[in-house]
Coordinates of C-alpha atoms in Angstrom, one line a residue:
Chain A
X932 CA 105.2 -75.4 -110.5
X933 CA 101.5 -76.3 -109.7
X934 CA 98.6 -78.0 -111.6
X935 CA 95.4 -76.6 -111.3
X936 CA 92.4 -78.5 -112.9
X937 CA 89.2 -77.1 -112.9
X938 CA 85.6 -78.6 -112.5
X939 CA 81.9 -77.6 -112.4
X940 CA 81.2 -76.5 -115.3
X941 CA 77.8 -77.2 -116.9
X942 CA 75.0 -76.0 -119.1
X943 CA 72.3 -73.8 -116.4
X944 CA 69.6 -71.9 -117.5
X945 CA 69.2 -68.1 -116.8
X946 CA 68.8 -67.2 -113.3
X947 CA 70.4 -70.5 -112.0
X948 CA 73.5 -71.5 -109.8
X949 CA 76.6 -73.7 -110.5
X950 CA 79.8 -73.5 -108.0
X951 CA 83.3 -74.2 -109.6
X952 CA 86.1 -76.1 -108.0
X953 CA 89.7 -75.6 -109.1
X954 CA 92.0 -78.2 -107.0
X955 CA 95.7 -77.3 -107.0
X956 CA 98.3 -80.5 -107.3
X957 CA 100.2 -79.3 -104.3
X958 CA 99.7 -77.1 -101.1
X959 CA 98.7 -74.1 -101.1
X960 CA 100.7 -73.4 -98.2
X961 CA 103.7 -71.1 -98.9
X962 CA 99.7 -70.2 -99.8
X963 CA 99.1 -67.7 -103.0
X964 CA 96.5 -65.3 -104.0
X965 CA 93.9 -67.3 -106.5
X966 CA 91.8 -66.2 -108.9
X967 CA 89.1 -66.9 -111.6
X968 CA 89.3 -65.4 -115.4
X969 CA 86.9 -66.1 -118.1
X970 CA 86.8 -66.1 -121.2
X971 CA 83.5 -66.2 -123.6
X972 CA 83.3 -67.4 -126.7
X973 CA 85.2 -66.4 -129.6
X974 CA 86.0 -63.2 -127.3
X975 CA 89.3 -62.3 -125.3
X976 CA 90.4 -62.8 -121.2
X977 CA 88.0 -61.2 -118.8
X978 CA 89.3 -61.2 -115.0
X979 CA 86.1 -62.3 -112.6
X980 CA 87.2 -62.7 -109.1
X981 CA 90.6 -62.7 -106.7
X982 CA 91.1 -63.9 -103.4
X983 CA 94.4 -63.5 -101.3
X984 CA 96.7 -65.8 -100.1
X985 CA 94.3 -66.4 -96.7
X986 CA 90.8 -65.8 -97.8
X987 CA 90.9 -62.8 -96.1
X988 CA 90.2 -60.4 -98.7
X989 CA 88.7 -60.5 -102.3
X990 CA 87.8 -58.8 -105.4
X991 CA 85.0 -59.0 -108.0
X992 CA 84.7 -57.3 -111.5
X993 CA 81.6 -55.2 -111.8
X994 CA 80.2 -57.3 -114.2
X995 CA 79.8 -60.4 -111.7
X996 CA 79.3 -58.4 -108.0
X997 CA 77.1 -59.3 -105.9
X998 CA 76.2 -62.5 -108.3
X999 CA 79.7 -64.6 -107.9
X1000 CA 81.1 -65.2 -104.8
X1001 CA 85.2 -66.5 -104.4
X1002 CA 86.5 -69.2 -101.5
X1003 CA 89.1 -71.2 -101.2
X1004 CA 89.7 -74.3 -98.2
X1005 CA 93.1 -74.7 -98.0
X1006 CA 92.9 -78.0 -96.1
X1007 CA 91.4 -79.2 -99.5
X1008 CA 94.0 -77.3 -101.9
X1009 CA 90.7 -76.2 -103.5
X1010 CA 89.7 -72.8 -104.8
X1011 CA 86.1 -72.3 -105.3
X1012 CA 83.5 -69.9 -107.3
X1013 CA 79.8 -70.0 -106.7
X1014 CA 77.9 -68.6 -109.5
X1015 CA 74.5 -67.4 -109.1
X1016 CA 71.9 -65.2 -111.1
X1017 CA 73.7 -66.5 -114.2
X1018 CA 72.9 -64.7 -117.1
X1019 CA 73.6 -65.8 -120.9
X1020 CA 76.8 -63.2 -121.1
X1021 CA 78.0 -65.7 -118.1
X1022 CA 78.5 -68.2 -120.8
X1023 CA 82.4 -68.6 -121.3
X1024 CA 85.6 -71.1 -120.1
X1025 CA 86.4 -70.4 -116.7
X1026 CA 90.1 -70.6 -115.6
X1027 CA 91.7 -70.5 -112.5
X1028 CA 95.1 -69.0 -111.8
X1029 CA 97.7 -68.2 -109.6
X1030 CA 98.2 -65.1 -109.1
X1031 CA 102.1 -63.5 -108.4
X1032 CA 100.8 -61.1 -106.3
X1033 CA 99.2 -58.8 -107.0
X1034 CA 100.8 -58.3 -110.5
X1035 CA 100.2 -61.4 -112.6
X1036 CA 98.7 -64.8 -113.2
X1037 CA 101.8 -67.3 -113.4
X1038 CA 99.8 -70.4 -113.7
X1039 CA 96.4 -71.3 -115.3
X1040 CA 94.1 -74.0 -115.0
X1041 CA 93.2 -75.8 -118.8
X1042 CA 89.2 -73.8 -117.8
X1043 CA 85.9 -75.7 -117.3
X1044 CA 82.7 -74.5 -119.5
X1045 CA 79.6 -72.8 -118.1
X1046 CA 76.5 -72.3 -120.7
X1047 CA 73.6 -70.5 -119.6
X1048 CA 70.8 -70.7 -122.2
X1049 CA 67.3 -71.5 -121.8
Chain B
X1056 CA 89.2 -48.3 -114.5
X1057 CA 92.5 -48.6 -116.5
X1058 CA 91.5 -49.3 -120.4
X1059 CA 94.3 -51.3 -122.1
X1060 CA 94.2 -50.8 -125.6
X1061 CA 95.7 -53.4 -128.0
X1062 CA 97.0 -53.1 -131.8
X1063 CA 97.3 -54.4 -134.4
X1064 CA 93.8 -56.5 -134.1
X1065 CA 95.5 -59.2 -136.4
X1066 CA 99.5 -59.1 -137.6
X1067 CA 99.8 -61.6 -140.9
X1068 CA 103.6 -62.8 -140.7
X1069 CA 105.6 -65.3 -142.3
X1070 CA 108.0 -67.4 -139.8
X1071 CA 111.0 -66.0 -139.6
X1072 CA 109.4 -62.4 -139.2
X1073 CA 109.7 -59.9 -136.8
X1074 CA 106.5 -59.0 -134.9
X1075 CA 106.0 -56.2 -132.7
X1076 CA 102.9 -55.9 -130.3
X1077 CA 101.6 -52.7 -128.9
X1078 CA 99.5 -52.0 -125.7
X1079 CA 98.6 -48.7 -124.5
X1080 CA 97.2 -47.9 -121.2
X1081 CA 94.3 -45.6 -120.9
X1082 CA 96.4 -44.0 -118.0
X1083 CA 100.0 -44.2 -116.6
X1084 CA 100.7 -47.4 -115.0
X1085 CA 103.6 -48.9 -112.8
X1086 CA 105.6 -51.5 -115.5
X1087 CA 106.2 -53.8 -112.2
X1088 CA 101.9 -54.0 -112.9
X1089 CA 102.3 -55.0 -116.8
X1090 CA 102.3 -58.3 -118.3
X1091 CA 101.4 -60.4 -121.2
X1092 CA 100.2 -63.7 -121.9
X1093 CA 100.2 -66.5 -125.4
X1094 CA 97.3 -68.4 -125.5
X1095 CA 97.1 -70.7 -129.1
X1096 CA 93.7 -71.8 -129.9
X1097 CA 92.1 -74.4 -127.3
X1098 CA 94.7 -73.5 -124.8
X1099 CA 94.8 -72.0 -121.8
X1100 CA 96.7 -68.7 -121.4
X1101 CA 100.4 -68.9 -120.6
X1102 CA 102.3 -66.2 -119.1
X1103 CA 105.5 -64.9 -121.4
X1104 CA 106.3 -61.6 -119.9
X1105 CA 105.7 -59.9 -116.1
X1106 CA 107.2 -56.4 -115.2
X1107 CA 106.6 -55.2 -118.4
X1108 CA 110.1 -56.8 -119.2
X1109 CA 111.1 -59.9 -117.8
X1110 CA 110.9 -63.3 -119.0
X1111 CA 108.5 -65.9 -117.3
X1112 CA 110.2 -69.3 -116.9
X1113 CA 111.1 -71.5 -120.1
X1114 CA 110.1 -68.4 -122.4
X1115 CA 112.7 -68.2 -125.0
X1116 CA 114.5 -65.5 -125.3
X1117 CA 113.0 -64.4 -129.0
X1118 CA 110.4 -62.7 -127.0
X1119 CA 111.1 -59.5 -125.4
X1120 CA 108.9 -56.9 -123.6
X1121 CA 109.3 -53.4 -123.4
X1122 CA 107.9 -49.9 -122.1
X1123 CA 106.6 -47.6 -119.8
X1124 CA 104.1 -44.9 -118.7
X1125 CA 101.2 -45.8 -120.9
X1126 CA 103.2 -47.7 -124.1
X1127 CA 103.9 -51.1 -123.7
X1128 CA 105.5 -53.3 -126.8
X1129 CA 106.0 -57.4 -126.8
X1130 CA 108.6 -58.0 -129.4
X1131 CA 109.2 -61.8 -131.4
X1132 CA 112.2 -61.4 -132.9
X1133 CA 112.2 -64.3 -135.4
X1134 CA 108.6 -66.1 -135.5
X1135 CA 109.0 -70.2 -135.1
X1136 CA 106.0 -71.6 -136.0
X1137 CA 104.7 -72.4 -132.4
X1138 CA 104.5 -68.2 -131.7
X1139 CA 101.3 -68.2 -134.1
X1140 CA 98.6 -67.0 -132.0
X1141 CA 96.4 -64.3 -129.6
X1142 CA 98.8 -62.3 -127.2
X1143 CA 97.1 -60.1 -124.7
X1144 CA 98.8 -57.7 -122.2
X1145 CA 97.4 -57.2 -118.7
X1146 CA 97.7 -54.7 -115.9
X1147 CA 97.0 -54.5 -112.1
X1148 CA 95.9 -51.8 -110.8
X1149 CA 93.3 -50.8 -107.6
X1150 CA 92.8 -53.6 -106.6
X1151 CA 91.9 -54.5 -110.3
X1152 CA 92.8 -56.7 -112.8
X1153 CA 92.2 -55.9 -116.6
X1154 CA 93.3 -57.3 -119.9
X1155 CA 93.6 -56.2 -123.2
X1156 CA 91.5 -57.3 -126.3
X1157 CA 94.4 -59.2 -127.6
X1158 CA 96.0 -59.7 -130.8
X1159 CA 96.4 -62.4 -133.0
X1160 CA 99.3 -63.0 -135.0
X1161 CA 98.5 -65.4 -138.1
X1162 CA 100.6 -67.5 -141.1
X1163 CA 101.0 -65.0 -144.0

């Protein structure tokens, strides 16, 4: 089992940047996919943003493409998601997650929040 | 984009209850690409079911998933108090990953 904890999250204004971290507790080597959901409030799971078990390919949801932008340094055990043009429907907890690829996401992060409000 | 489709929006149950979730698929999808997911208030989402049928690790065996083609079910069979809250199903799919809207089961 791994631990994933998230961080960077913070209160941005419209148009700005923040980048997420999401450090796992072990090595990502026997390496899986990773990948970002969100959720805003008071609303249900969105999926954001996949990466594969290299860094070699990844996936955005419409919503965020060309805006968000996935990574991960494995040498670190740390997942990453820069966030830029935020918009107020950015607002939302962001978790990471493990993905079982490609079906499912078998472990999740506790989310960090990201505001965007002038 | 596959549309998953959740009901009830709210199931009012008394512990002890059987509940019975739905999901339906906008469109055919493999049940290897079906899952679903507990996630009680200030939580973060935990995985129950993948395959549409099988049990994630640690999941008691009151919870049971079912389906195929485009109708999916998630089955309590006796509701402990610690099964009260939002359930969501989830599918994979093009290079895509989509949830449903979720739905919450509450205390009668």
């Amino acid at each position: 089992e791994v631990q994933l904890l998230e961080s960077g999250g913070g209160f941005v204004q419209p148009g700005g940047s923040l980048r997420l971290s999401c450090s796992a507790s072990r090595s990502t080597s026997g390496r899986h996919a990773m990948a970002w959901v969100r959720q805003a409030p008071g609303k249900g799971l969105e999926w954001v943003s996949t990466i594969d078990y290299n860094g070699g390919r990844t996936y955005y949801a419409e919503s965020v493409k060309g805006r968000f932008t996935i990574t991960r340094d494995d040498a670190k055990n740390t997942l990453y998601l820069q966030l830029n043009s935020l918009r107020a429907e950015d607002t939302a907890v962001y978790y990471c997650a493990q993905v079982s690829w490609p079906t499912h996401f078998d472990f999740w992060g506790q989310g960090t929040h990201v505001a965007v409000s002038s | 984009e596959i549309v998953l489709a959740q009901s009830p929006g709210t199931l009012s149950l008394s512990p002890g209850e059987r509940a019975t979730l739905s999901c339906r698929a906008s469109q055919s999808i493999t049940s290897t690409y079906l899952a679903w997911y507990q996630q009680k208030v200030g939580q973060a989402p935990r995985l129950l079911i993948y395959g549409a049928s099988k049990r994630a690790t640690g999941i008691p065996d009151r919870f049971t998933g079912s389906g195929s083609g485009t109708d999916f079910t998630l089955t309590i069979s006796r509701l402990d108090p610690e099964d009260f809250a939002v359930y969501y199903c989830q599918q994979y799919g093009s290079s895509l990953w989509t949830f449903g809207q979720g739905t919450k089961v509450e205390i009668k």
